[in-house]
Amino acid sequence: MLRIREAIVVEGRYDKNTLSQVVDTLILETGGFQIFKDPEKMALLQRAARRRGLVVLTDSDGAGFVIRNRIKGEIPAQFLKHAYIPDVYGKERRKRRSGKEGKLGVEGMPPAVLEGVLRRAGAVCLEEDSPEGRSGPPLTKADLFAAGLSGGPGSAEKRQALLRRLELPEHMSANALLAVLNGCYSREEVEEILEDL
């Protein structure tokens, strides 16, 4: 599995599922065109881009380029890298028909193709023992429980306070919060933030 420093943004959950089998990094979704109506989601992308860089990996159809251009218009270029999948005609297995333009999306790409496009985009590959590798073990669901952020009385309110403090979407689940905390913050930074709550 390829470990990269940057976070990656894709259009939807099937893209995310496919990509998560290839890379070990924070993968965020735009929810398709929801990115146009959701300022909290755009703020999350901006935060991830400033903290660790962001690779934009959308489908190669017209809709993918509209979403890519929206992100490009909102986030400064020095924080962005663009990965482009090739035009491959066909349909994904889960779909009855191919898309409007007849092209495969990110979810239909083989792992080797996805790894290749990320490398060509300039994604920074990390080694397990590199200084940029993980600082300490990643946070777990048990850590969220121990911090009172899940599974206990008042945990929803405490989680909402943390989401407000970090300027994250209010409807973010505990699992999504865990992914963002591990992807954008070190363990020490999270512990400091939780002490301040």
mmCIF file of C-alpha atoms in Angstrom:
data_model
loop_
_atom_site.group_PDB
_atom_site.id
_atom_site.type_symbol
_atom_site.label_atom_id
_atom_site.label_comp_id
_atom_site.label_asym_id
_atom_site.label_seq_id
_atom_site.Cartn_x
_atom_site.Cartn_y
_atom_site.Cartn_z
ATOM 1 C CA MET A 1 0.000 0.000 0.000
ATOM 2 C CA LEU A 2 1.281 3.441 -0.941
ATOM 3 C CA ARG A 3 1.556 5.943 1.935
ATOM 4 C CA ILE A 4 1.443 9.578 0.850
ATOM 5 C CA ARG A 5 1.649 12.832 2.762
ATOM 6 C CA GLU A 6 -1.123 14.722 0.997
ATOM 7 C CA ALA A 7 -4.836 14.207 1.553
ATOM 8 C CA ILE A 8 -6.840 13.225 -1.533
ATOM 9 C CA VAL A 9 -10.255 14.524 -2.542
ATOM 10 C CA VAL A 10 -12.545 12.388 -4.707
ATOM 11 C CA GLU A 11 -16.142 12.780 -5.821
ATOM 12 C CA GLY A 12 -17.945 10.020 -3.944
ATOM 13 C CA ARG A 13 -17.861 7.053 -1.610
ATOM 14 C CA TYR A 14 -17.243 4.420 -4.295
ATOM 15 C CA ASP A 15 -14.216 6.390 -5.472
ATOM 16 C CA LYS A 16 -13.063 6.583 -1.859
ATOM 17 C CA ASN A 17 -13.534 2.827 -1.344
ATOM 18 C CA THR A 18 -11.501 2.002 -4.453
ATOM 19 C CA LEU A 19 -8.738 4.450 -3.591
ATOM 20 C CA SER A 20 -8.490 3.285 0.025
ATOM 21 C CA GLN A 21 -7.334 -0.095 -1.286
ATOM 22 C CA VAL A 22 -4.381 1.621 -2.999
ATOM 23 C CA VAL A 23 -3.220 4.412 -0.667
ATOM 24 C CA ASP A 24 -2.923 5.054 3.045
ATOM 25 C CA THR A 25 -3.851 8.691 3.565
ATOM 26 C CA LEU A 26 -6.825 10.891 4.414
ATOM 27 C CA ILE A 27 -9.395 10.582 1.609
ATOM 28 C CA LEU A 28 -12.187 13.156 1.529
ATOM 29 C CA GLU A 29 -15.332 13.211 -0.631
ATOM 30 C CA THR A 30 -17.019 16.168 -2.325
ATOM 31 C CA GLY A 31 -20.362 14.386 -2.468
ATOM 32 C CA GLY A 32 -20.470 15.228 -6.170
ATOM 33 C CA PHE A 33 -21.997 18.650 -6.750
ATOM 34 C CA GLN A 34 -22.792 19.025 -3.021
ATOM 35 C CA ILE A 35 -19.452 20.827 -2.806
ATOM 36 C CA PHE A 36 -21.199 23.837 -4.386
ATOM 37 C CA LYS A 37 -23.767 24.035 -1.556
ATOM 38 C CA ASP A 38 -21.685 23.013 1.429
ATOM 39 C CA PRO A 39 -19.300 25.698 2.736
ATOM 40 C CA GLU A 40 -18.328 23.478 5.700
ATOM 41 C CA LYS A 41 -17.100 20.754 3.349
ATOM 42 C CA MET A 42 -15.084 23.306 1.371
ATOM 43 C CA ALA A 43 -13.627 24.631 4.634
ATOM 44 C CA LEU A 44 -12.596 21.067 5.526
ATOM 45 C CA LEU A 45 -10.840 20.703 2.147
ATOM 46 C CA GLN A 46 -9.093 24.044 2.695
ATOM 47 C CA ARG A 47 -7.907 22.994 6.148
ATOM 48 C CA ALA A 48 -6.589 19.642 4.878
ATOM 49 C CA ALA A 49 -4.840 21.417 1.986
ATOM 50 C CA ARG A 50 -3.090 23.910 4.277
ATOM 51 C CA ARG A 51 -2.075 21.243 6.812
ATOM 52 C CA ARG A 52 -0.716 18.588 4.470
ATOM 53 C CA GLY A 53 -1.482 19.421 0.836
ATOM 54 C CA LEU A 54 -4.371 18.150 -1.272
ATOM 55 C CA VAL A 55 -4.432 15.971 -4.387
ATOM 56 C CA VAL A 56 -7.550 16.470 -6.505
ATOM 57 C CA LEU A 57 -8.604 13.189 -8.149
ATOM 58 C CA THR A 58 -11.950 13.541 -9.916
ATOM 59 C CA ASP A 59 -13.437 11.599 -12.814
ATOM 60 C CA SER A 60 -12.328 12.506 -16.327
ATOM 61 C CA ASP A 61 -15.830 13.481 -17.480
ATOM 62 C CA GLY A 62 -17.250 16.989 -17.686
ATOM 63 C CA ALA A 63 -18.776 16.832 -14.195
ATOM 64 C CA GLY A 64 -15.398 15.848 -12.740
ATOM 65 C CA PHE A 65 -13.780 18.896 -14.306
ATOM 66 C CA VAL A 66 -16.526 21.205 -13.005
ATOM 67 C CA ILE A 67 -15.890 19.903 -9.456
ATOM 68 C CA ARG A 68 -12.098 20.133 -9.937
ATOM 69 C CA ASN A 69 -12.387 23.742 -11.119
ATOM 70 C CA ARG A 70 -14.537 24.654 -8.114
ATOM 71 C CA ILE A 71 -11.858 23.329 -5.760
ATOM 72 C CA LYS A 72 -9.146 25.040 -7.794
ATOM 73 C CA GLY A 73 -11.038 28.334 -7.459
ATOM 74 C CA GLU A 74 -11.306 28.055 -3.669
ATOM 75 C CA ILE A 75 -7.903 26.698 -2.606
ATOM 76 C CA PRO A 76 -4.568 28.410 -3.375
ATOM 77 C CA ALA A 77 -2.526 26.611 -6.028
ATOM 78 C CA GLN A 78 0.512 26.083 -3.767
ATOM 79 C CA PHE A 79 -1.543 23.632 -1.663
ATOM 80 C CA LEU A 80 -2.983 21.656 -4.609
ATOM 81 C CA LYS A 81 -1.787 18.872 -6.865
ATOM 82 C CA HIS A 82 -3.904 17.510 -9.687
ATOM 83 C CA ALA A 83 -4.077 13.824 -10.606
ATOM 84 C CA TYR A 84 -5.889 12.918 -13.824
ATOM 85 C CA ILE A 85 -7.202 9.472 -14.680
ATOM 86 C CA PRO A 86 -7.071 8.448 -18.352
ATOM 87 C CA ASP A 87 -10.135 8.350 -20.589
ATOM 88 C CA VAL A 88 -11.208 4.712 -20.533
ATOM 89 C CA TYR A 89 -14.578 3.883 -22.002
ATOM 90 C CA GLY A 90 -16.818 1.375 -20.291
ATOM 91 C CA LYS A 91 -18.997 1.060 -17.202
ATOM 92 C CA GLU A 92 -18.354 0.236 -13.577
ATOM 93 C CA ARG A 93 -19.515 -3.199 -12.371
ATOM 94 C CA ARG A 94 -22.062 -1.830 -9.924
ATOM 95 C CA LYS A 95 -23.824 0.282 -12.567
ATOM 96 C CA ARG A 96 -26.429 -0.893 -15.039
ATOM 97 C CA ARG A 97 -25.344 1.599 -17.700
ATOM 98 C CA SER A 98 -22.251 3.612 -18.400
ATOM 99 C CA GLY A 99 -22.198 7.304 -17.514
ATOM 100 C CA LYS A 100 -23.347 10.100 -19.783
ATOM 101 C CA GLU A 101 -19.970 10.299 -21.536
ATOM 102 C CA GLY A 102 -19.357 6.537 -21.364
ATOM 103 C CA LYS A 103 -16.095 6.863 -19.396
ATOM 104 C CA LEU A 104 -14.954 4.953 -16.345
ATOM 105 C CA GLY A 105 -14.570 7.016 -13.192
ATOM 106 C CA VAL A 106 -12.031 6.751 -10.398
ATOM 107 C CA GLU A 107 -13.881 3.727 -8.996
ATOM 108 C CA GLY A 108 -13.396 1.830 -12.268
ATOM 109 C CA MET A 109 -9.625 2.314 -12.477
ATOM 110 C CA PRO A 110 -7.226 -0.543 -11.675
ATOM 111 C CA PRO A 111 -4.942 -0.017 -8.643
ATOM 112 C CA ALA A 112 -1.796 0.305 -10.794
ATOM 113 C CA VAL A 113 -3.380 3.148 -12.789
ATOM 114 C CA LEU A 114 -4.398 5.009 -9.630
ATOM 115 C CA GLU A 115 -0.932 4.637 -8.132
ATOM 116 C CA GLY A 116 0.610 5.862 -11.385
ATOM 117 C CA VAL A 117 -1.551 8.984 -11.639
ATOM 118 C CA LEU A 118 -0.815 9.892 -8.011
ATOM 119 C CA ARG A 119 2.932 9.521 -8.555
ATOM 120 C CA ARG A 120 2.781 11.615 -11.750
ATOM 121 C CA ALA A 121 0.845 14.304 -9.861
ATOM 122 C CA GLY A 122 3.802 14.594 -7.487
ATOM 123 C CA ALA A 123 2.263 13.022 -4.387
ATOM 124 C CA VAL A 124 4.948 12.682 -1.711
ATOM 125 C CA CYS A 125 5.449 9.025 -0.806
ATOM 126 C CA LEU A 126 6.301 8.307 2.823
ATOM 127 C CA GLU A 127 8.268 5.443 4.269
ATOM 128 C CA GLU A 128 7.269 3.979 7.637
ATOM 129 C CA ASP A 129 10.507 5.154 9.240
ATOM 130 C CA SER A 130 10.638 8.598 7.632
ATOM 131 C CA PRO A 131 10.542 11.727 9.836
ATOM 132 C CA GLU A 132 7.278 12.677 8.135
ATOM 133 C CA GLY A 133 5.740 9.315 9.036
ATOM 134 C CA ARG A 134 3.219 8.972 11.831
ATOM 135 C CA SER A 135 4.151 10.565 15.133
ATOM 136 C CA GLY A 136 3.016 7.919 17.536
ATOM 137 C CA PRO A 137 0.204 5.467 16.969
ATOM 138 C CA PRO A 138 -2.923 6.761 15.241
ATOM 139 C CA LEU A 139 -5.967 7.600 17.326
ATOM 140 C CA THR A 140 -8.564 4.849 17.631
ATOM 141 C CA LYS A 141 -12.258 4.668 18.461
ATOM 142 C CA ALA A 142 -11.195 3.697 21.969
ATOM 143 C CA ASP A 143 -9.334 7.032 22.243
ATOM 144 C CA LEU A 144 -12.494 8.902 21.231
ATOM 145 C CA PHE A 145 -14.465 6.940 23.823
ATOM 146 C CA ALA A 146 -11.855 7.627 26.525
ATOM 147 C CA ALA A 147 -11.977 11.338 25.666
ATOM 148 C CA GLY A 148 -15.761 11.310 26.048
ATOM 149 C CA LEU A 149 -16.375 11.980 22.357
ATOM 150 C CA SER A 150 -18.376 8.824 21.628
ATOM 151 C CA GLY A 151 -20.502 6.201 23.319
ATOM 152 C CA GLY A 152 -21.208 7.988 26.577
ATOM 153 C CA PRO A 153 -23.557 10.516 28.123
ATOM 154 C CA GLY A 154 -22.892 13.981 26.734
ATOM 155 C CA SER A 155 -20.533 12.662 24.059
ATOM 156 C CA ALA A 156 -22.579 14.124 21.200
ATOM 157 C CA GLU A 157 -22.423 17.589 22.781
ATOM 158 C CA LYS A 158 -18.698 17.283 23.436
ATOM 159 C CA ARG A 159 -18.119 16.097 19.867
ATOM 160 C CA GLN A 160 -20.136 19.074 18.558
ATOM 161 C CA ALA A 161 -17.976 21.437 20.628
ATOM 162 C CA LEU A 162 -14.850 19.871 19.136
ATOM 163 C CA LEU A 163 -16.272 20.119 15.606
ATOM 164 C CA ARG A 164 -17.022 23.821 16.168
ATOM 165 C CA ARG A 165 -13.539 24.390 17.610
ATOM 166 C CA LEU A 166 -11.936 22.754 14.554
ATOM 167 C CA GLU A 167 -14.424 24.404 12.159
ATOM 168 C CA LEU A 168 -15.582 21.027 10.839
ATOM 169 C CA PRO A 169 -19.069 20.134 9.534
ATOM 170 C CA GLU A 170 -21.578 19.653 12.349
ATOM 171 C CA HIS A 171 -23.014 16.452 10.868
ATOM 172 C CA MET A 172 -19.645 14.687 10.803
ATOM 173 C CA SER A 173 -19.833 11.227 12.355
ATOM 174 C CA ALA A 174 -17.411 9.987 14.998
ATOM 175 C CA ASN A 175 -15.725 7.781 12.368
ATOM 176 C CA ALA A 176 -15.271 10.707 9.971
ATOM 177 C CA LEU A 177 -13.956 12.851 12.820
ATOM 178 C CA LEU A 178 -11.434 10.138 13.679
ATOM 179 C CA ALA A 179 -10.205 10.060 10.062
ATOM 180 C CA VAL A 180 -9.759 13.849 9.992
ATOM 181 C CA LEU A 181 -7.994 13.924 13.374
ATOM 182 C CA ASN A 182 -5.561 11.220 12.230
ATOM 183 C CA GLY A 183 -5.142 12.820 8.819
ATOM 184 C CA CYS A 184 -4.631 16.451 9.776
ATOM 185 C CA TYR A 185 -3.241 16.472 13.306
ATOM 186 C CA SER A 186 -0.560 14.691 15.275
ATOM 187 C CA ARG A 187 -1.550 12.750 18.388
ATOM 188 C CA GLU A 188 0.062 15.466 20.533
ATOM 189 C CA GLU A 189 -1.931 18.229 18.794
ATOM 190 C CA VAL A 190 -5.192 16.348 19.355
ATOM 191 C CA GLU A 191 -4.380 15.829 23.033
ATOM 192 C CA GLU A 192 -3.713 19.581 23.421
ATOM 193 C CA ILE A 193 -6.959 20.460 21.640
ATOM 194 C CA LEU A 194 -8.942 18.067 23.843
ATOM 195 C CA GLU A 195 -7.393 19.549 27.002
ATOM 196 C CA ASP A 196 -8.587 23.007 25.916
ATOM 197 C CA LEU A 197 -12.211 21.861 25.412
#
